Amino acid sequence: MTTALPDLILEPLVRAALMEDLGTYGDVTTRSVIPEGTTYAAQLRARAEGVVSGMQIARLAFHLVDPSLDVRTLKEDGSTIAKGDTLMEIEGSAAAILSAERVALNFAGRLSGIATLTAACVAETEGTEARITCTRKTTPGLRMVEKQAVLHGGGFNHRFSLSDAILIKDNHIAAAGGIRPVLQAVKSNASHMIRVEIEVDTLAQLEEVLDEGGADVVLLDNMDTKTLLQAVEIANGRIVLEASGNMTLPRLAEVAATGVHYISMGALTHSATTLDLGLDF
């Protein structure tokens, strides 16, 4: 099970979402129709099967609205769930539960969708050493929690930001004057604490990278399966290989079988369908 992030890190995201939803005058519907002091017990339930993520955030949403709410998590993040499963029970002020409901469900549904898609992709790599990893194609402001959802689904994280690692893309190569000049610049300027990945589009570029040195990982961009097999043979274990571009669920098994170490998929975070969850009173 993936270790939870500290609440302190997640709280600003949840607080901002609650402020957006409550607006300038709070939940006027609930305040108008629910008598003060009304208490209730609610259940957050799955309306579809999948892998759950966002339970920690849902709990934070309820507690930020009302710290006195009794929130019991029954399915931890990363758990496989079936349709009808109760994921969380919330008891206390009915007004507080209703005010936090949408934010809690928005986070939990979105993140569970990412975890569920990731788990389906990981299943396609069974029997190989290939790891499924995400990208920086995340919702602005939500990268941290979306990448956490990828971990909940059994995937791995790529870099979190431009400051984490050096990833030399085709535009960097063009601007720097080619493979050799860009790698020579990295060897001269990069910290010894930062790993280096470089993107290649052809096998000739891969051979140039291997000859020059200076990279830890090679990103094999938009290569067909036959070319990926040739790339693995050329590299012969000398460098970590990541396949990227045009990676769809039906294609993953054959790509994983080529022997690449990682398969990166922007779709994990930009195309996941929200998992249907609901709060029942």
XYZ file of C-alpha atoms in Angstrom:
281
model
C 0.000 0.000 0.000
C 1.323 3.462 -0.922
C 2.192 5.626 2.064
C -0.202 8.548 2.490
C 1.030 12.082 1.980
C 1.006 14.342 5.056
C -2.364 16.086 5.499
C -0.432 19.352 5.773
C 0.582 19.085 2.102
C -2.870 18.192 0.828
C -4.888 20.617 2.939
C -4.271 23.756 0.809
C -5.635 21.988 -2.293
C -8.753 20.854 -0.488
C -9.250 24.206 1.227
C -9.042 26.028 -2.131
C -11.629 23.664 -3.640
C -13.976 24.198 -0.700
C -13.595 27.979 -0.929
C -14.399 27.806 -4.640
C -17.553 25.785 -3.933
C -18.782 27.680 -0.870
C -18.321 31.063 -2.544
C -18.783 34.257 -0.582
C -21.809 33.285 1.489
C -21.562 29.555 2.094
C -24.076 26.822 1.265
C -27.294 28.847 1.032
C -29.388 25.807 0.082
C -28.404 23.786 3.115
C -28.655 26.784 5.419
C -32.172 27.476 4.142
C -33.665 23.991 4.359
C -31.794 22.001 7.033
C -32.739 22.893 10.626
C -29.768 23.808 12.794
C -28.569 20.910 14.889
C -29.793 18.214 12.463
C -27.452 15.212 12.480
C -27.211 12.378 10.018
C -25.123 9.385 8.987
C -23.999 9.232 5.345
C -22.161 6.615 3.323
C -19.793 7.237 0.430
C -20.381 4.311 -1.919
C -18.966 2.985 -5.173
C -21.372 2.832 -8.095
C -18.812 1.061 -10.272
C -15.894 -1.295 -9.706
C -12.334 -0.044 -9.789
C -9.422 1.061 -7.626
C -10.048 3.734 -5.034
C -8.010 6.899 -4.581
C -8.835 10.177 -2.866
C -10.153 8.830 0.424
C -7.588 10.812 2.372
C -8.653 13.957 0.527
C -12.369 13.255 1.005
C -11.774 12.886 4.744
C -9.924 16.207 4.752
C -12.810 17.902 2.942
C -15.322 16.789 5.564
C -13.051 17.696 8.468
C -12.176 21.137 7.075
C -15.875 21.976 6.958
C -16.507 20.508 10.402
C -13.699 18.952 12.485
C -16.279 17.309 14.742
C -17.596 15.025 11.999
C -16.951 11.340 12.649
C -15.325 10.115 9.422
C -14.523 6.406 9.123
C -12.592 5.209 6.058
C -13.546 1.629 5.178
C -11.568 1.300 1.931
C -8.078 2.744 1.966
C -6.526 4.396 -1.086
C -5.190 1.731 -3.433
C -7.888 -0.808 -2.556
C -9.801 -2.685 -5.230
C -13.513 -1.975 -4.902
C -16.731 -3.474 -6.251
C -19.963 -1.753 -7.207
C -21.974 -1.133 -4.042
C -19.011 -1.126 -1.652
C -19.146 1.434 1.145
C -15.885 3.355 1.067
C -16.474 5.806 3.910
C -19.008 6.574 6.618
C -19.569 10.125 7.822
C -21.659 10.976 10.862
C -22.523 14.320 12.452
C -23.909 17.655 11.292
C -26.077 17.103 8.211
C -25.333 20.643 7.029
C -21.570 20.089 7.198
C -21.789 16.769 5.349
C -23.872 18.329 2.568
C -21.547 21.333 2.270
C -18.464 19.148 1.827
C -20.133 16.476 -0.326
C -19.337 17.754 -3.831
C -15.690 18.582 -3.191
C -15.120 15.196 -1.551
C -16.794 13.380 -4.446
C -15.054 15.446 -7.134
C -11.636 14.563 -5.765
C -12.414 10.925 -4.971
C -14.140 10.236 -8.284
C -11.442 11.886 -10.393
C -8.555 10.254 -8.552
C -10.220 6.838 -8.422
C -10.668 7.065 -12.188
C -6.937 7.630 -12.613
C -6.095 4.767 -10.239
C -8.527 2.458 -12.046
C -7.121 3.221 -15.506
C -3.575 2.832 -14.192
C -4.387 -0.576 -12.702
C -5.834 -1.728 -16.042
C -2.638 -0.624 -17.823
C -0.382 -2.271 -15.245
C -2.293 -5.544 -15.696
C -1.304 -5.544 -19.378
C 2.400 -5.670 -18.429
C 2.109 -8.774 -16.238
C 4.986 -11.190 -16.734
C 7.374 -8.472 -17.947
C 9.712 -6.034 -16.205
C 8.072 -2.997 -17.797
C 6.672 -0.355 -15.478
C 3.802 1.972 -16.311
C 4.561 5.595 -15.514
C 2.698 8.891 -15.795
C 3.830 12.211 -17.309
C 3.466 15.931 -16.592
C 0.184 16.017 -18.548
C -1.798 16.648 -15.396
C -4.553 19.040 -14.331
C -2.921 22.362 -13.352
C -2.673 22.578 -9.585
C -3.545 18.903 -9.045
C -0.368 17.184 -10.227
C 0.599 15.994 -6.760
C -2.668 14.172 -6.083
C -3.052 12.848 -9.629
C 0.429 11.353 -9.493
C -0.440 9.867 -6.107
C -3.489 8.261 -7.748
C -1.170 6.668 -10.334
C 0.750 5.089 -7.455
C -2.521 3.857 -5.949
C -3.206 2.097 -9.249
C 0.145 0.319 -9.173
C 1.974 2.633 -11.559
C 5.096 4.729 -11.122
C 5.777 8.448 -11.227
C 7.830 10.302 -13.805
C 9.357 13.654 -12.815
C 7.080 15.978 -10.861
C 8.294 19.260 -12.359
C 10.893 20.842 -14.593
C 13.228 21.033 -11.596
C 13.276 17.314 -10.733
C 15.349 15.927 -13.569
C 16.814 16.817 -16.945
C 14.617 15.633 -19.815
C 16.065 16.672 -23.159
C 13.301 16.743 -25.768
C 13.526 17.130 -29.543
C 13.178 20.914 -29.303
C 16.084 21.102 -26.855
C 18.178 19.024 -29.257
C 17.276 21.260 -32.192
C 18.048 24.451 -30.252
C 21.350 23.087 -28.922
C 22.557 21.899 -32.320
C 22.212 18.137 -32.075
C 22.581 15.074 -29.873
C 26.288 15.401 -29.157
C 26.313 19.141 -28.349
C 23.330 18.827 -26.003
C 24.844 15.874 -24.134
C 28.211 17.590 -23.909
C 26.474 20.626 -22.415
C 24.739 18.423 -19.838
C 28.013 16.776 -18.847
C 29.564 20.207 -18.335
C 26.700 21.911 -16.519
C 24.395 19.445 -14.763
C 24.561 18.618 -11.080
C 25.753 15.133 -10.228
C 22.527 14.737 -8.223
C 20.246 15.102 -11.258
C 19.434 12.241 -13.593
C 19.399 12.856 -17.332
C 16.928 11.539 -19.894
C 17.051 12.265 -23.614
C 14.395 11.740 -26.275
C 15.253 10.053 -29.571
C 13.117 9.511 -32.646
C 15.380 7.137 -34.550
C 17.724 4.237 -33.934
C 20.585 6.304 -35.327
C 19.975 8.887 -32.589
C 19.940 6.119 -29.991
C 23.333 4.884 -31.191
C 24.663 8.448 -31.042
C 23.478 8.792 -27.433
C 25.109 5.508 -26.458
C 28.339 6.534 -28.153
C 28.483 9.997 -26.572
C 27.318 9.049 -23.056
C 25.986 11.425 -20.448
C 22.407 10.151 -20.293
C 20.843 7.798 -17.756
C 17.605 7.139 -19.635
C 16.580 7.225 -23.288
C 13.006 8.054 -24.222
C 12.042 6.159 -27.388
C 9.441 8.458 -28.902
C 6.620 7.221 -31.138
C 8.413 4.081 -32.302
C 6.515 1.075 -33.630
C 6.925 -2.269 -31.894
C 9.485 -3.593 -34.390
C 11.674 -0.520 -33.894
C 11.360 -0.796 -30.107
C 12.636 -4.376 -30.312
C 15.632 -3.174 -32.319
C 16.267 -0.397 -29.806
C 16.331 -2.876 -26.919
C 18.788 -5.023 -28.861
C 21.038 -2.055 -29.652
C 21.044 -0.809 -26.056
C 21.802 -4.318 -24.778
C 21.176 -3.372 -21.149
C 23.544 -0.394 -21.180
C 20.883 2.213 -20.441
C 17.315 2.502 -19.145
C 14.768 2.652 -21.968
C 11.379 4.352 -21.815
C 8.793 3.920 -24.566
C 6.434 6.838 -25.075
C 3.919 8.143 -27.581
C 0.827 6.409 -28.961
C 0.599 4.145 -25.922
C -2.919 2.746 -25.715
C -4.313 -0.007 -23.516
C -4.570 -2.584 -26.360
C -0.932 -1.998 -27.348
C 0.681 -2.202 -23.910
C 1.236 -5.956 -23.757
C 3.258 -6.070 -26.964
C 5.268 -2.974 -26.015
C 6.045 -4.402 -22.571
C 7.194 -7.639 -24.225
C 9.892 -5.780 -26.195
C 11.993 -5.435 -23.050
C 11.709 -1.678 -22.453
C 11.956 -0.709 -18.806
C 9.225 1.951 -18.687
C 6.134 2.870 -20.671
C 5.001 6.447 -20.088
C 1.377 7.399 -20.704
C -0.092 10.877 -20.564
C -3.519 9.257 -20.853
C -3.318 8.046 -17.252
C -3.993 11.564 -16.039
C -5.433 13.461 -18.999
C -7.915 10.874 -20.282
C -9.053 8.872 -17.256
C -12.819 8.637 -16.798
C -14.128 9.673 -13.391
C -15.166 6.651 -11.332
C -18.823 6.872 -10.354
C -19.098 7.416 -6.592
C -22.016 8.734 -4.595
C -22.928 9.919 -1.111
C -26.054 8.287 0.262
C -28.086 9.618 3.194
